[in-house]
Coordinates of C-alpha atoms in Angstrom, one line a residue:
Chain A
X1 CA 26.6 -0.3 -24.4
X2 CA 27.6 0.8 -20.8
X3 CA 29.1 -1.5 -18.6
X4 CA 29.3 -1.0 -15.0
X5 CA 32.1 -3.9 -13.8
X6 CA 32.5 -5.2 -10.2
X7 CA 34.9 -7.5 -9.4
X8 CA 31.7 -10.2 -7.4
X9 CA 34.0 -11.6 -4.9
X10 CA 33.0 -13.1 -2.7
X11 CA 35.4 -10.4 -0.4
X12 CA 36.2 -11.3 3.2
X13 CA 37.4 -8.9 5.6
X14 CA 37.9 -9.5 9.5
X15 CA 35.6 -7.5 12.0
X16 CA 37.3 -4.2 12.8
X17 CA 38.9 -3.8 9.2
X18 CA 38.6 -1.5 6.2
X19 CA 36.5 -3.5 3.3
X20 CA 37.4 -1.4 0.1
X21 CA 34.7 -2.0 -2.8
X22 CA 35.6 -0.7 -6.5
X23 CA 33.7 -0.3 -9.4
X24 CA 34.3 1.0 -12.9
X25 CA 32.6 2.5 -15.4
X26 CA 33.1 2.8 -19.0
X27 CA 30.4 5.7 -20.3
X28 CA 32.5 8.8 -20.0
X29 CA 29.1 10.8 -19.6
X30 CA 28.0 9.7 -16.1
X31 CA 27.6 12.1 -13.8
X32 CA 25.7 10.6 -11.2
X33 CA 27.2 7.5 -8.9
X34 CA 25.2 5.4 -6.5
X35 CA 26.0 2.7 -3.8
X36 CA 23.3 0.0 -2.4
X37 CA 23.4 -2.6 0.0
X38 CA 21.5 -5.6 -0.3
X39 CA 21.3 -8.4 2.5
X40 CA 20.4 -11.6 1.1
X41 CA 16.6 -12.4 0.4
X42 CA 15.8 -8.6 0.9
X43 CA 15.7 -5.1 -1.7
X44 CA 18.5 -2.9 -2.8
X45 CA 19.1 -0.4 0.2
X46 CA 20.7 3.4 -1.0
X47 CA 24.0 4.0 1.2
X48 CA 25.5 6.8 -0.7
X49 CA 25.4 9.0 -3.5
X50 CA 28.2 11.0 -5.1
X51 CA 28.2 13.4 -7.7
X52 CA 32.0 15.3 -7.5
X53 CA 35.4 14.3 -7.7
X54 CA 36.6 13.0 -4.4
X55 CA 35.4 12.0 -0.9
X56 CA 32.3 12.0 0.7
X57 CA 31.9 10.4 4.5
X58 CA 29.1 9.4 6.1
X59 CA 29.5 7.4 9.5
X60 CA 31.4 5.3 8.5
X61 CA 31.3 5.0 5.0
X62 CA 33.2 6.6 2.3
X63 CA 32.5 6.5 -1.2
X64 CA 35.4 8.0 -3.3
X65 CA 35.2 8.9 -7.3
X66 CA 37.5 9.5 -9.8
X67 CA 36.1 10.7 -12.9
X68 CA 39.3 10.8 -15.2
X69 CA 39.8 6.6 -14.3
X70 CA 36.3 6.1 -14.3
X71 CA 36.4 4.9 -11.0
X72 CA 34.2 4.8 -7.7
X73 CA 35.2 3.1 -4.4
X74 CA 33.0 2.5 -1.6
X75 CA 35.1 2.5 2.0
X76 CA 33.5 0.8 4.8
X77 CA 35.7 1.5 8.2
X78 CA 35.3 -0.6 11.4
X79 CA 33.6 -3.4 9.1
X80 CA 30.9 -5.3 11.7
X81 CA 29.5 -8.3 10.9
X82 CA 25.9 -6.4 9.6
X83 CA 27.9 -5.2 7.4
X84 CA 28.0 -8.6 5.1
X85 CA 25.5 -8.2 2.2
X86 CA 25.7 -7.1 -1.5
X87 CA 27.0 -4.1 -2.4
X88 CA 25.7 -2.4 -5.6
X89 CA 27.3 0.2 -7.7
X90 CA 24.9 1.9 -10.0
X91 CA 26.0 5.0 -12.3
X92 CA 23.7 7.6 -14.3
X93 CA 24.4 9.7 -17.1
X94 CA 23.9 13.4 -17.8
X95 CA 20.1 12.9 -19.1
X96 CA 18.6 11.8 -15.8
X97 CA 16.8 9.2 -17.6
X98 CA 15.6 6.2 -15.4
X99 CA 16.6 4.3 -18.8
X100 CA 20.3 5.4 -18.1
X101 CA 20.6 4.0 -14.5
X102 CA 23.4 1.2 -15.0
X103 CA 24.0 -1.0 -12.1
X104 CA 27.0 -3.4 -11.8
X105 CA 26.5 -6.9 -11.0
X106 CA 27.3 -6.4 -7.4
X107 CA 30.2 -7.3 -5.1
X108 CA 29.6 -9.8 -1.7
X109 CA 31.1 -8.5 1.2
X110 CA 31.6 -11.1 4.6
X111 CA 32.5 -9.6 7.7
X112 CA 34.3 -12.3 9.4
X113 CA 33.6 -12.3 13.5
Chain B
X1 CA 9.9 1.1 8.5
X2 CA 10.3 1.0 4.3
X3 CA 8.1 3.8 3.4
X4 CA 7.5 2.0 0.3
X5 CA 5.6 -1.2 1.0
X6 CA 4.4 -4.3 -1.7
X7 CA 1.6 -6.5 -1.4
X8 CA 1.8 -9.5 -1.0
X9 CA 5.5 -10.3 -0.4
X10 CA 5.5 -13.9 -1.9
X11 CA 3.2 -15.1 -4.6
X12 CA 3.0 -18.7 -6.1
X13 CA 1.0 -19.0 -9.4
X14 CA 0.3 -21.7 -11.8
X15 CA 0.9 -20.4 -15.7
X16 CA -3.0 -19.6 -16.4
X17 CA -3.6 -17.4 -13.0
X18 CA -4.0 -14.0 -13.4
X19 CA -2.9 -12.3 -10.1
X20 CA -1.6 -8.7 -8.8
X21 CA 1.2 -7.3 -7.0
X22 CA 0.8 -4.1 -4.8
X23 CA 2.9 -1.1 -4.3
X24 CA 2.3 1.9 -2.0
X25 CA 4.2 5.1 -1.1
X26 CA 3.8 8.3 1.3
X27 CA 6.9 9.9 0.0
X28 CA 5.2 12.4 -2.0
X29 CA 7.5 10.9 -5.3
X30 CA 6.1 11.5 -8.6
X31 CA 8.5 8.7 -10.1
X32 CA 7.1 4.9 -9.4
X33 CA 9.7 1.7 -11.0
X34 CA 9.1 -1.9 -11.4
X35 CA 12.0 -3.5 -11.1
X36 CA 12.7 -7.2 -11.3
X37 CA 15.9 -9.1 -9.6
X38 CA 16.7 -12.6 -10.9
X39 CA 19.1 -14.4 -8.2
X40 CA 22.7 -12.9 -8.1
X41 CA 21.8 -10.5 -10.4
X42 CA 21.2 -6.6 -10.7
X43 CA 17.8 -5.1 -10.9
X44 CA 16.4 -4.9 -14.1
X45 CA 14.1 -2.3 -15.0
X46 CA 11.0 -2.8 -16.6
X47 CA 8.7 0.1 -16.3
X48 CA 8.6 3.7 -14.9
X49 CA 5.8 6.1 -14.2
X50 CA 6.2 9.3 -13.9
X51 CA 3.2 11.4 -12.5
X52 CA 1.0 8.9 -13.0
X53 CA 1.6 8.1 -16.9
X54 CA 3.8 5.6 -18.1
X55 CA 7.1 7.2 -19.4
X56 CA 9.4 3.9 -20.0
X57 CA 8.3 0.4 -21.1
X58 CA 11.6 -1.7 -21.1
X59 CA 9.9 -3.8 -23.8
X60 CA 8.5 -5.9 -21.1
X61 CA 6.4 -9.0 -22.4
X62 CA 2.4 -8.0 -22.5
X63 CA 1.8 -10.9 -19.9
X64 CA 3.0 -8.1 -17.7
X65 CA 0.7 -4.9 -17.1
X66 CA 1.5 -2.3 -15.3
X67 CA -1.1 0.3 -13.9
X68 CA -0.8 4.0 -11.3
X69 CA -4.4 4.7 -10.6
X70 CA -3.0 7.6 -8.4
X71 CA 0.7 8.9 -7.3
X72 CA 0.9 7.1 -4.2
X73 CA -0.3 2.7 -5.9
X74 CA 1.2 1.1 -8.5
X75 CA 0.5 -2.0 -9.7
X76 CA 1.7 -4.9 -11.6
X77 CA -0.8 -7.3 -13.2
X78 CA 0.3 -10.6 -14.4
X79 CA -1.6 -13.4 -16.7
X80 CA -0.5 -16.3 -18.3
X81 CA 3.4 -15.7 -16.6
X82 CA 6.4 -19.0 -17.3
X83 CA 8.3 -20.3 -14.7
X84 CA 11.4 -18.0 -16.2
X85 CA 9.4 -14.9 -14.5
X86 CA 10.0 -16.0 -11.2
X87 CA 11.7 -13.8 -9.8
X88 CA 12.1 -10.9 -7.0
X89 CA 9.8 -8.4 -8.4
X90 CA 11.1 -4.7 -6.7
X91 CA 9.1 -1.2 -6.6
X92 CA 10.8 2.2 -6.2
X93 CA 10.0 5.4 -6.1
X94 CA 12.4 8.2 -6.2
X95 CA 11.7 12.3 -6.7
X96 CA 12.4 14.0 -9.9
X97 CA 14.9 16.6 -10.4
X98 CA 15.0 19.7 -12.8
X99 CA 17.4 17.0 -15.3
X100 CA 15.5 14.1 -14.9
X101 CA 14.9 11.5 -12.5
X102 CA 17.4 10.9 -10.1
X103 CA 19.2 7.6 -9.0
X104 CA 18.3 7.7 -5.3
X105 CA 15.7 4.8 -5.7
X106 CA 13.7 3.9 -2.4
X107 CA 12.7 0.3 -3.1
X108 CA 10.2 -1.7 -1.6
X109 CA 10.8 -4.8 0.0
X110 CA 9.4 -6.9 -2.8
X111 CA 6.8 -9.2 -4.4
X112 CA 9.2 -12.9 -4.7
X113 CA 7.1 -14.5 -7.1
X114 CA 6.8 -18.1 -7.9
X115 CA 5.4 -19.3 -11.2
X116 CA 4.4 -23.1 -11.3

């Protein structure tokens, strides 16, 4: 069965800081790599997608994969306070089935003012 | 403004109601989810159409039918629910690509349901 593991925190960080968010995955097949954000009471929210090996920035957010660890990071620089919410890894495999969408359980992130 | 908006956004219903819940997008997506979201967890999938016919039944209980009477509604019908199916009940849509469906999901903001 795949797993998609995030460590739920709850993680704080102080305003103006880097919050780093990792996730792990253990089918070696996934090719597709997802981020949402999900303030509390409301729906999943897509930040970022990734597909290669490496970096991709937007604003600022980075979301960073490693494919030989089976690892995906999501970077959030300047960290504000509307940044606190859920963050949700979700990973697809090669078939592009909706079946094959894993999501992790989700990590809490509080900005601290 | 979500471009994929549910109808109505909370629900309370006794165990022998039968009720609805409403989805609508203008995305031009041929892919339509029903998710549902139990508190601190992920979404769980439960059904996906795709062009209008249903493609994936997550073996989702019968006391839960789905229905897309065109590519831009989707419904959910619900009878004779148990107060485990409260729950946050999420619809997406997302395009299709030449491998599949993709996992950029647009979701809705959601149907919380309460079931007495």
């Amino acid at each position: 069965q795949k797993e998609v593991e995030q460590n739920s925190g709850p993680l704080s960080v102080p305003e103006g800081a880097i919050a780093s968010l990792n996730c792990t995955y253990s089918d070696r097949g996934s090719q597709s790599f997802f981020w949402y954000r999900q303030y509390s009471g409301k729906s999943p929210e897509l930040i970022m997608s990734i597909y290669s090996n490496g970096d991709k920035e937007d604003g600022r957010f980075t979301a960073q994969l490693n494919k030989a660890s089976q690892y995906v990071s999501l970077l959030i620089r300047d960290s504000q306070p509307s940044d606190s919410a859920t963050y949700l890894c979700a990973v697809n495999d090669l078939s592009g089935s909706a079946r094959q969408l894993t999501f992790g359980s989700g990590t809490q992130l509080t900005v601290l003012p | 403004d979500t471009e994929v908006t549910q109808t109505p956004k909370h629900l309370v219903m006794g165990m022998t109601n039968k009720k609805s819940l409403k989805c609508e997008q203008h995305m031009g997506h041929r892919a339509m989810y029903w998710y549902k979201q139990k508190a601190k967890k992920p979404p769980e999938l439960m059904f996906v159409y795709s062009y209008e016919k249903l493609s994936i039944n997550e073996s989702v209980p019968s006391r839960f039918s789905p229905e897309c009477p065109n590519s831009s509604l989707l419904n959910l019908h619900l009878h004779a629910l148990q107060p485990e199916d409260s729950a946050l009940y999420l619809c997406a849509s997302s395009q299709e690509s030449v491998g599949g469906y993709t996992g950029e999901l647009f979701f809705g903001e959601g149907s919380r349901l309460t079931v007495l």
